[in-house]
Coordinates of C-alpha atoms and ligand atoms in Angstrom, one line a residue:
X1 CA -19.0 10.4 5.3
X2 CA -18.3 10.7 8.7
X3 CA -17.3 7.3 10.2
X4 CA -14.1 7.1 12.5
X5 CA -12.3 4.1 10.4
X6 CA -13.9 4.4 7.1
X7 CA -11.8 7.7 6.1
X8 CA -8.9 5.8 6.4
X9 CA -9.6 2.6 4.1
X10 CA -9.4 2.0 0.7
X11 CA -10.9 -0.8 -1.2
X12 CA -10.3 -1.5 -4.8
X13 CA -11.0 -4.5 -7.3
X14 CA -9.7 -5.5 -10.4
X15 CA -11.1 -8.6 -12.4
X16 CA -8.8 -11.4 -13.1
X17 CA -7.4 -10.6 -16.7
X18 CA -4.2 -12.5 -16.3
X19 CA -0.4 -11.3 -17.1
X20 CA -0.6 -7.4 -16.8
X21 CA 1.3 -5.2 -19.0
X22 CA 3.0 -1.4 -18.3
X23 CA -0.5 -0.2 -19.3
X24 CA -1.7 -1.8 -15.9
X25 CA 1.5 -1.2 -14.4
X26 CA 1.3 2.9 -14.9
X27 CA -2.5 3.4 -14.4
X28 CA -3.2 0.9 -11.4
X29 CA -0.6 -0.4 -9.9
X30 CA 1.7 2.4 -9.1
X31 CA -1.2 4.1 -7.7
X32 CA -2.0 1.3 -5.5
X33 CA 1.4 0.7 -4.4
X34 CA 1.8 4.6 -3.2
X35 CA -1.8 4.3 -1.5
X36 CA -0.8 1.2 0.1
X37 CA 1.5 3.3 2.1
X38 CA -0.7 6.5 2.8
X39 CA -3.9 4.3 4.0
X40 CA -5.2 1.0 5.1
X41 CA -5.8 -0.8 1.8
X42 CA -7.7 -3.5 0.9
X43 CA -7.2 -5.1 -3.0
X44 CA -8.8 -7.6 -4.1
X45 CA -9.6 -10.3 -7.3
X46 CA -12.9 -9.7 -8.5
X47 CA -14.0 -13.0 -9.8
X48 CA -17.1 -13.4 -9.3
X49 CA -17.2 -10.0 -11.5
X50 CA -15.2 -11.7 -13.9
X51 CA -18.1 -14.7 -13.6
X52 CA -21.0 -11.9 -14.8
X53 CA -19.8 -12.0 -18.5
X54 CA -17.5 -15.0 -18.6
X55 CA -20.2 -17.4 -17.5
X56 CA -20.3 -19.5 -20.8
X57 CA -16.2 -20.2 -20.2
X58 CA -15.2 -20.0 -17.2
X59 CA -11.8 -22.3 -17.8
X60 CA -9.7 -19.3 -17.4
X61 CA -10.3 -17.9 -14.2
X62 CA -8.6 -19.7 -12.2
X63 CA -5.0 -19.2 -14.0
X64 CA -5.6 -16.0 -14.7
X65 CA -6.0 -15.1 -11.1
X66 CA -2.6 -16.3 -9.6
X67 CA -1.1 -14.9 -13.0
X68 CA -2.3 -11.3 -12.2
X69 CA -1.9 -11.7 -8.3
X70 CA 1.9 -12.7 -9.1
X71 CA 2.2 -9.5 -11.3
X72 CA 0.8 -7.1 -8.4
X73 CA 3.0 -8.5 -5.8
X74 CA 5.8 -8.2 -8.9
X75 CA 4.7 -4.2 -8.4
X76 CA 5.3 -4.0 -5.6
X77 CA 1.8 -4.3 -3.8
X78 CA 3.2 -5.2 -0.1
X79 CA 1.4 -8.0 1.5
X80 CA 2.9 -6.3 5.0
X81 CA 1.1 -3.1 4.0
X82 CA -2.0 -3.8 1.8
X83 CA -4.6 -6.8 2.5
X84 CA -5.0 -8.7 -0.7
X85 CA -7.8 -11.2 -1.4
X86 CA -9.9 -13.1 -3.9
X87 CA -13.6 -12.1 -3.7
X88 CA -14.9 -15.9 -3.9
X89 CA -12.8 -17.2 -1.3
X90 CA -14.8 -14.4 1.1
X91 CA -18.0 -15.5 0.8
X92 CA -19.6 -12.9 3.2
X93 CA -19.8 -11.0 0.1
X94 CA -22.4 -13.2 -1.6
X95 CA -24.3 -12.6 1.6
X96 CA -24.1 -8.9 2.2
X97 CA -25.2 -8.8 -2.2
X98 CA -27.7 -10.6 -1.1
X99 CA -29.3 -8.6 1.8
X100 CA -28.7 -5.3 -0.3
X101 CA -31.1 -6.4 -2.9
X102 CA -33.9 -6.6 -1.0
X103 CA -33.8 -3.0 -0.6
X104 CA -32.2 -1.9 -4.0
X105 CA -35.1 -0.9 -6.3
X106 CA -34.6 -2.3 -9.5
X107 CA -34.7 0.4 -11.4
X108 CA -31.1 2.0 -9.5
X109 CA -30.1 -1.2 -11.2
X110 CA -31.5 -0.5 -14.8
X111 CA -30.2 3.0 -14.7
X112 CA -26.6 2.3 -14.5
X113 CA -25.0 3.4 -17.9
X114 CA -22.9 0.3 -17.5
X115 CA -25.8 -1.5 -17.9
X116 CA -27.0 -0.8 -21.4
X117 CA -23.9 0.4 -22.8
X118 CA -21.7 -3.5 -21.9
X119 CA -24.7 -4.9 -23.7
X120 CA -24.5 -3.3 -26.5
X121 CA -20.4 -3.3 -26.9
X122 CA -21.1 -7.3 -25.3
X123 CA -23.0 -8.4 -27.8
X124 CA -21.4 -11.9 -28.8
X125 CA -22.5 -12.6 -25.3
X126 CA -25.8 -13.2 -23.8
X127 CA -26.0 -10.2 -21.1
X128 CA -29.8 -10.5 -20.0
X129 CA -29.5 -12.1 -16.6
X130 CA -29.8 -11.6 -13.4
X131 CA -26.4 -11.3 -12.1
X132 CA -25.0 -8.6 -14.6
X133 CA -27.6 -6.7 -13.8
X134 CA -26.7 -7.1 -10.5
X135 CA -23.3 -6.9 -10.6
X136 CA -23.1 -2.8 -9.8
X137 CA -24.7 -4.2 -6.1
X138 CA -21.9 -6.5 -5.7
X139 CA -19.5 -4.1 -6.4
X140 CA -21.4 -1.6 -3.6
X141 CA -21.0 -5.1 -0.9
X142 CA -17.3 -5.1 -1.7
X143 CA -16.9 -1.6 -1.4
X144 CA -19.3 -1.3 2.0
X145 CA -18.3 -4.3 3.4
X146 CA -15.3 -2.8 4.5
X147 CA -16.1 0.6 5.2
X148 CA -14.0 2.0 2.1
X149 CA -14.1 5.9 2.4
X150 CA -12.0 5.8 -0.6
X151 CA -12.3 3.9 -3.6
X152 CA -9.5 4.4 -6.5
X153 CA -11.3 3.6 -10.1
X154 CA -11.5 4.8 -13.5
X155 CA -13.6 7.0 -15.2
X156 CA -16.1 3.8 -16.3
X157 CA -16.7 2.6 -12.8
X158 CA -17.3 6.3 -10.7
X159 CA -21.7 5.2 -11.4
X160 CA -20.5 2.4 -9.3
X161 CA -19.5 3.9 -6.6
X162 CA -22.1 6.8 -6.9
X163 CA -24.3 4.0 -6.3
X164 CA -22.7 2.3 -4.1
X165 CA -23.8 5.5 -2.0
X166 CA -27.3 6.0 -2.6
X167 CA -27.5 2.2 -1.6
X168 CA -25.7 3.0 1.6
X169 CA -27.8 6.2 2.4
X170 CA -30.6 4.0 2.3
X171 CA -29.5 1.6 4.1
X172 CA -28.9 4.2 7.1
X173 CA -32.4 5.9 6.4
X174 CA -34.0 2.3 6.8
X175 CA -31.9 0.5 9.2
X176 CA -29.5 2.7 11.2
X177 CA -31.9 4.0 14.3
X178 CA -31.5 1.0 16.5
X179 CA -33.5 0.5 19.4
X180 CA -32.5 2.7 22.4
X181 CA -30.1 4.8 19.7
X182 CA -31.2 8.0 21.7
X183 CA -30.6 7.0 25.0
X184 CA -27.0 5.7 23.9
X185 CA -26.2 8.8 22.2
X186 CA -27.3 10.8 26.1
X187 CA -25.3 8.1 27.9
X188 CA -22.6 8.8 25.3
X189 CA -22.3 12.5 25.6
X190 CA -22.9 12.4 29.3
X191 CA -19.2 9.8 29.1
X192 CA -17.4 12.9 27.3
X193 CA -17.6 14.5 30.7
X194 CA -18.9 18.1 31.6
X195 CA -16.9 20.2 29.4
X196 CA -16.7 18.3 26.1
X197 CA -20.2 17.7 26.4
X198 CA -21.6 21.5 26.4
X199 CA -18.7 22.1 23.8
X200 CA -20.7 19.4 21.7
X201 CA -24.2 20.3 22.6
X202 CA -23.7 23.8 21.8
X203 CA -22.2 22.9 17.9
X204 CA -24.7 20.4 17.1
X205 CA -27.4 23.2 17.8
X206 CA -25.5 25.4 15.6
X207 CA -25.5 22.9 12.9
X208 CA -28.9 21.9 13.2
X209 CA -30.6 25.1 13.8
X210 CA -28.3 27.4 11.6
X211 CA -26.2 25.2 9.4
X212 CA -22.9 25.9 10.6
X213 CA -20.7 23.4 8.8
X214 CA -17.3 24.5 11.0
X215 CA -19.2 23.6 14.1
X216 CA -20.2 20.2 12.5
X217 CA -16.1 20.1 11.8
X218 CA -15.4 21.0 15.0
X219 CA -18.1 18.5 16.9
X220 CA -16.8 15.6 14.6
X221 CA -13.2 16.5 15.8
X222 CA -14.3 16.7 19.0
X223 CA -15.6 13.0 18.7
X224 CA -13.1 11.3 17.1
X225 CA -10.4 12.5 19.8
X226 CA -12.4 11.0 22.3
X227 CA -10.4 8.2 24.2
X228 CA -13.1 7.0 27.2
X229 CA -15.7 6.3 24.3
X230 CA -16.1 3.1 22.2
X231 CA -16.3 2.9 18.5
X232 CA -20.2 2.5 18.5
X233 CA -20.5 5.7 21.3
X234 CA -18.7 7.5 18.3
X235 CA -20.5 6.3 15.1
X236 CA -23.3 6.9 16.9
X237 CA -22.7 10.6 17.9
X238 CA -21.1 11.0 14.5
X239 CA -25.0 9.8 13.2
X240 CA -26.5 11.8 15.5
X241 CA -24.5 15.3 14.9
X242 CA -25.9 15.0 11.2
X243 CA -29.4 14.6 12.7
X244 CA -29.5 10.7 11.2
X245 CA -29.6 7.5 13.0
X246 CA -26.5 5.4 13.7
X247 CA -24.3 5.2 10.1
X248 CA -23.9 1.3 9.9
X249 CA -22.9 2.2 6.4
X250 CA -20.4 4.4 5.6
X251 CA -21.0 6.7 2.2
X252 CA -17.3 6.0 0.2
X253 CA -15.9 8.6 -2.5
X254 CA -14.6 7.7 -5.9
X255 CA -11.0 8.3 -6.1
X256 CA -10.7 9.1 -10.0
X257 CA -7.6 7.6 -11.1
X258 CA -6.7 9.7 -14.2
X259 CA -6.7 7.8 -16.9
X260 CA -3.1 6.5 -17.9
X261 CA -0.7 8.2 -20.4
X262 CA 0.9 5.3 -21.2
X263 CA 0.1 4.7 -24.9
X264 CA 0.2 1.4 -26.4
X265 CA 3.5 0.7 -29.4
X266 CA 1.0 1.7 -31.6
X267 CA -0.6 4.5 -30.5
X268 CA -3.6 3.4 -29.6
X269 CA -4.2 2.6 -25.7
X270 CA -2.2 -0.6 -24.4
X271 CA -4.6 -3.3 -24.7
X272 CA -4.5 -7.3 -24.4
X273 CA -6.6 -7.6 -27.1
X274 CA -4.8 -5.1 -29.4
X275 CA -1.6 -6.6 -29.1
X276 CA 0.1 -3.5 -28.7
X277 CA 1.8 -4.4 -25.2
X278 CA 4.7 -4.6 -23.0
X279 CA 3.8 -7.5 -20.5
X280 CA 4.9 -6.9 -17.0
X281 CA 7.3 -10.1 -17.4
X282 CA 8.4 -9.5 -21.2
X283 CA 12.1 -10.5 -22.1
X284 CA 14.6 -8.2 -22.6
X285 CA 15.0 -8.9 -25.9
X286 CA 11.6 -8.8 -26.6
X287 CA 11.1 -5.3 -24.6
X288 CA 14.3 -4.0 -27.2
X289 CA 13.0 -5.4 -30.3
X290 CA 9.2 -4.2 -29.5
X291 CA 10.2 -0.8 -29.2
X292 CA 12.5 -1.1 -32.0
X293 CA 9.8 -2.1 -34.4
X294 CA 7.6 0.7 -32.9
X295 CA 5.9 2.8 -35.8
X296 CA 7.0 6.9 -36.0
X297 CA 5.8 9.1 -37.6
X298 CA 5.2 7.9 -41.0
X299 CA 6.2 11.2 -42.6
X300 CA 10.2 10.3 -41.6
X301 CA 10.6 7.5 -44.3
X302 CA 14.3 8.3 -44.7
X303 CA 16.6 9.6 -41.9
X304 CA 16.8 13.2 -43.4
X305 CA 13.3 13.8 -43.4
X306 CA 12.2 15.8 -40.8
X307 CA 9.6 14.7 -38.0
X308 CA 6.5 15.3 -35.7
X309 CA 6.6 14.1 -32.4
X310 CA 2.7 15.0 -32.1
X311 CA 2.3 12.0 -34.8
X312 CA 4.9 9.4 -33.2
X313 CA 4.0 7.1 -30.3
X314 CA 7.1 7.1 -29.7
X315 CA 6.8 10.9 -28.4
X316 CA 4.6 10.1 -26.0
X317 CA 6.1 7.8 -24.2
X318 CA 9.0 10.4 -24.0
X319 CA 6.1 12.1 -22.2
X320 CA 6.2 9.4 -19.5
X321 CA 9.5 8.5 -19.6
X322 CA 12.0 11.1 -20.0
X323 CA 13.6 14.4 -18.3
X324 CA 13.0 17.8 -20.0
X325 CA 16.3 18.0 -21.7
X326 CA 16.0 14.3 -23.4
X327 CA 12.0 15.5 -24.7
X328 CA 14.2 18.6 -26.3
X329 CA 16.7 16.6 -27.6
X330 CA 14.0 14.5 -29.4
X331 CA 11.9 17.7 -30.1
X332 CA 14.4 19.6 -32.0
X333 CA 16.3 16.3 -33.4
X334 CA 13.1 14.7 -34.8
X335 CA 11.6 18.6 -36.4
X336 CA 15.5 19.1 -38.2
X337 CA 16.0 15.4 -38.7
X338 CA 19.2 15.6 -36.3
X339 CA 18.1 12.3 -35.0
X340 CA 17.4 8.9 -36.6
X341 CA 14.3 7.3 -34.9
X342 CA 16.2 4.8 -33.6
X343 CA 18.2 6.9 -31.4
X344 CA 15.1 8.6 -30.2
X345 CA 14.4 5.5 -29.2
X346 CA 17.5 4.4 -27.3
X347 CA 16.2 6.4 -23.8
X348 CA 12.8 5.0 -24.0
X349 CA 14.2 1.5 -24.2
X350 CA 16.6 2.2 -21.7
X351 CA 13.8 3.7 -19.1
X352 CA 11.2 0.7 -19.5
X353 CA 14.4 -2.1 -19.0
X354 CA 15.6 -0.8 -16.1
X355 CA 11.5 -0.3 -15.1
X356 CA 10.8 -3.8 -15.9
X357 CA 13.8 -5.2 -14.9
X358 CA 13.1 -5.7 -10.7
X359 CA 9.6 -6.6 -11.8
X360 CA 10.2 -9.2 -13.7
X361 CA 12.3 -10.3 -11.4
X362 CA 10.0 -10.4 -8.3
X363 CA 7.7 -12.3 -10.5
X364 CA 10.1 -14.9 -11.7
X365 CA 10.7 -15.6 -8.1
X366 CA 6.9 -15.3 -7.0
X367 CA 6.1 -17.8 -9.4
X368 CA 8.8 -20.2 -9.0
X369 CA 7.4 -19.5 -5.1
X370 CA 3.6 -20.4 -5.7
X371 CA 3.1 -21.8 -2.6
X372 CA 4.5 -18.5 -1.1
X373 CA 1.9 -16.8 -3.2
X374 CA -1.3 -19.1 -2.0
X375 CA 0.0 -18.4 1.5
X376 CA -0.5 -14.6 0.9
X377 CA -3.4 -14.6 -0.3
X378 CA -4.6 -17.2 1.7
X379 CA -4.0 -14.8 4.7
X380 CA -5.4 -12.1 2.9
X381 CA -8.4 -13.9 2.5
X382 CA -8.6 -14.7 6.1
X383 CA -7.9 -10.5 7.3
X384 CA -10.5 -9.9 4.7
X385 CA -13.2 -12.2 6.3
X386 CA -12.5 -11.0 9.6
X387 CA -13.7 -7.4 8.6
X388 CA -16.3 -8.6 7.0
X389 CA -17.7 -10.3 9.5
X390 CA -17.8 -7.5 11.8
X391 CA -19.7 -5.4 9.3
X392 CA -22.3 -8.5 8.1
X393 CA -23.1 -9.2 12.2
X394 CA -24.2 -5.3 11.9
X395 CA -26.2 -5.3 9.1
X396 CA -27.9 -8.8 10.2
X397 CA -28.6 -7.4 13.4
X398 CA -30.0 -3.9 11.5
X399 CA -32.0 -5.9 9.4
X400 CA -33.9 -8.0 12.2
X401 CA -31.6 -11.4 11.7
X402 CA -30.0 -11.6 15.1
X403 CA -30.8 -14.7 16.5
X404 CA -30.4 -15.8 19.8
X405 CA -29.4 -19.5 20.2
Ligands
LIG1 N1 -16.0 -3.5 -11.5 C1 -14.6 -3.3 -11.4 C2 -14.0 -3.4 -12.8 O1 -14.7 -4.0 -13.7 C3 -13.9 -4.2 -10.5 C4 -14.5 -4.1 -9.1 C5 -15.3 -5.0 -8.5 C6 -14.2 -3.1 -8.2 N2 -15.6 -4.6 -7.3 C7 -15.0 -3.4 -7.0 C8 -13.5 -1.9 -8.2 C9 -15.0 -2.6 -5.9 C10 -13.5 -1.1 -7.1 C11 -14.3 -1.4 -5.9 O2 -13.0 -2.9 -13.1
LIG2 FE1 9.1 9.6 -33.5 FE2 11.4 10.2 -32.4 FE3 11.3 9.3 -34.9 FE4 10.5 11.8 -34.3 S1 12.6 11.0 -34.1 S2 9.4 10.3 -35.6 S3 9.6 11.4 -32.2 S4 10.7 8.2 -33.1

């Protein structure tokens, strides 16, 4: 909650599914690529993820990796802005899984609704082992391996991340009072010099003693503006004004992305395995003759039958696509059949061309560009290990395995 960096960093995963479609494109991406410019963002392949139900065939993995990494920079995800990564290629997160599950009790683990629920939808594949029940932990070592304060996911992952903080609360309870934590936090108060420190004194007591959360707000300021105090000093006091240890863990909040209006051509939502999708990189011919062949409402069999947009797909991508006069032309000419379907759907075909067009553009050239594209993430990779080192040198030294050599 109340770490200096943490507030500021957001950390998000997606598993390795291969070419993306608008479906992707309108609830992921573009939410990524405005976050990328708001906070420090960290995205990254989750393929070891993908490993936890695709064990039996793996083949895949690998191509559909660069494929999907080629459609988010395609999207516009900014190497110069956001550090992207594949989870493998930083193996620091195998480790911090690792230490986490000595002190994750199991039954967290069986009590994720994940858990039960994959199994049962899963059930061609053999779900019982050890790493998918795992695999909520090593989402919580992605997520508190960089300090995330924000996480952007859907509605099916937020009992991640809720875990992901109970994990990291007790991870704090059991780890974060350090040897000496109370003489660094006197040394540290003593650095704010005279005035800062009564001013901080005086709100923690109010806090303590009488709950005042606007003297907690205004102690936490009063920390984080501090410039003659290292980043420890403040995580420390930051700990200490909440009456905790040190917080070598940052709690992180779910983000909720709302779940994307962008219906599949038939309807239903835009799924791979439904086949009712517009691919990221799909021709123009193919984008004009998908939407043409788009099912409306199958009241309007002839032209001069009157329609209702509440039983057309083609409606609601109006919803996502066009102004409010063009959703009144196509209100009023589908309910008095003023409007064939086919000029109803002129705009919508028009909209996702000219969406699709610099897209599949930056693609074409990103994979025509691989090695650019392994030099990206290859870099990626390396920003990403560097934070992660700093945070798994912590919790080694939290959990008694600093050695001395
Ligand atoms: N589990 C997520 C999914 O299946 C992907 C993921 C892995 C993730 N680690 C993460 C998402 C960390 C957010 C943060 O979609
Ligand atoms: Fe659907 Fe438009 Fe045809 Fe009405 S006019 S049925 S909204 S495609």
């Amino acid at each position: 909650m109340s770490s200096v960096v943490s507030s500021q960093r957001v950390l998000s995963g997606m598993r390795p599914t291969g070419r993306l479609h608008l479906g992707h494109y309108h609830g992921v991406l573009k939410n990524w690529v405005k976050l990328q410019h708001e906070y420090e963002c960290f995205f990254f392949v989750a393929d070891w993820h993908a490993l936890t139900t695709e064990y039996e065939n793996p083949q895949n993995i690998e191509s559909s990796v660069w494929e999907m990494v080629i459609d988010w920079l395609a999207a516009g995800v900014n190497p110069g802005s956001a550090t992207m990564f594949i989870q493998s290629k930083v193996p620091e997160h195998a480790e911090l899984h690792l230490l986490l599950s000595m002190m994750t009790p199991l039954g967290w683990l069986e009590r994720v609704p994940t858990y039960k629920d994959q199994q049962e939808k899963l059930k061609e594949k053999d779900l019982a082992t050890y790493g998918f029940l795992g695999y909520p932990l090593l989402q919580s070592a992605d997520i508190l391996m960089y300090r995330a304060g924000l996480v952007p996911v859907g509605a099916d992952q937020v009992a991640h991340v809720e875990i992901t903080r109970e994990v990291a609360r007790r991870f704090n309870h059991l780890y974060g009072r350090e040897p000496g934590f109370e003489e660094a936090v006197e040394a540290a108060i003593r650095k704010m010099g005279k005035k800062q420190s009564k001013i901080y004194l005086d709100s923690r007591r109010k806090y303590q003693q009488d709950g005042d959360e606007s003297a907690l707000a205004l102690a936490q300021a009063l920390v984080n503006d501090q410039s003659n105090i290292t980043l420890g000093d403040k995580e420390r006091l930051l700990g200490d004004l909440e009456g905790g240890g040190k917080i070598i863990l940052p709690e992180p909040q779910a983000l909720l992305t709302p779940a994307s209006k962008m219906p599949g051509l038939d309807g239903q939502k835009m799924s791979k395995s439904y086949g009712n999708y517009i691919s990221l990189r799909e021709e123009p011919a193919d984008v004009d003759e998908k939407i043409r062949k788009m099912p409306t409402d199958p009241a309007r069999v002839r032209r001069t039958d009157p329609g209702n947009p509440d039983k057309c797909p083609v409606w609601q991508m109006h919803e996502v696509y066009s102004s409010e006069s063009t959703k009144q032309w196509v209100q009023e000419g589908c309910r008095n059949a003023g409007i064939g379907c086919l000029d109803c759907k002129r705009p919508i075909i028009e909209a996702v061309q000219a969406e699709l067009e610099p897209i599949r553009k930056r693609a074409q050239e990103h994979s025509r560009n691989q090695d650019l594209v392994r030099s990206i993430i290859a870099e990626g990779c390396e920003d990403a290990r560097e934070a992660a080192r700093d945070t798994l040198d912590e919790v080694r030294q939290a959990m008694g395995l600093k050695y001395r050599s």
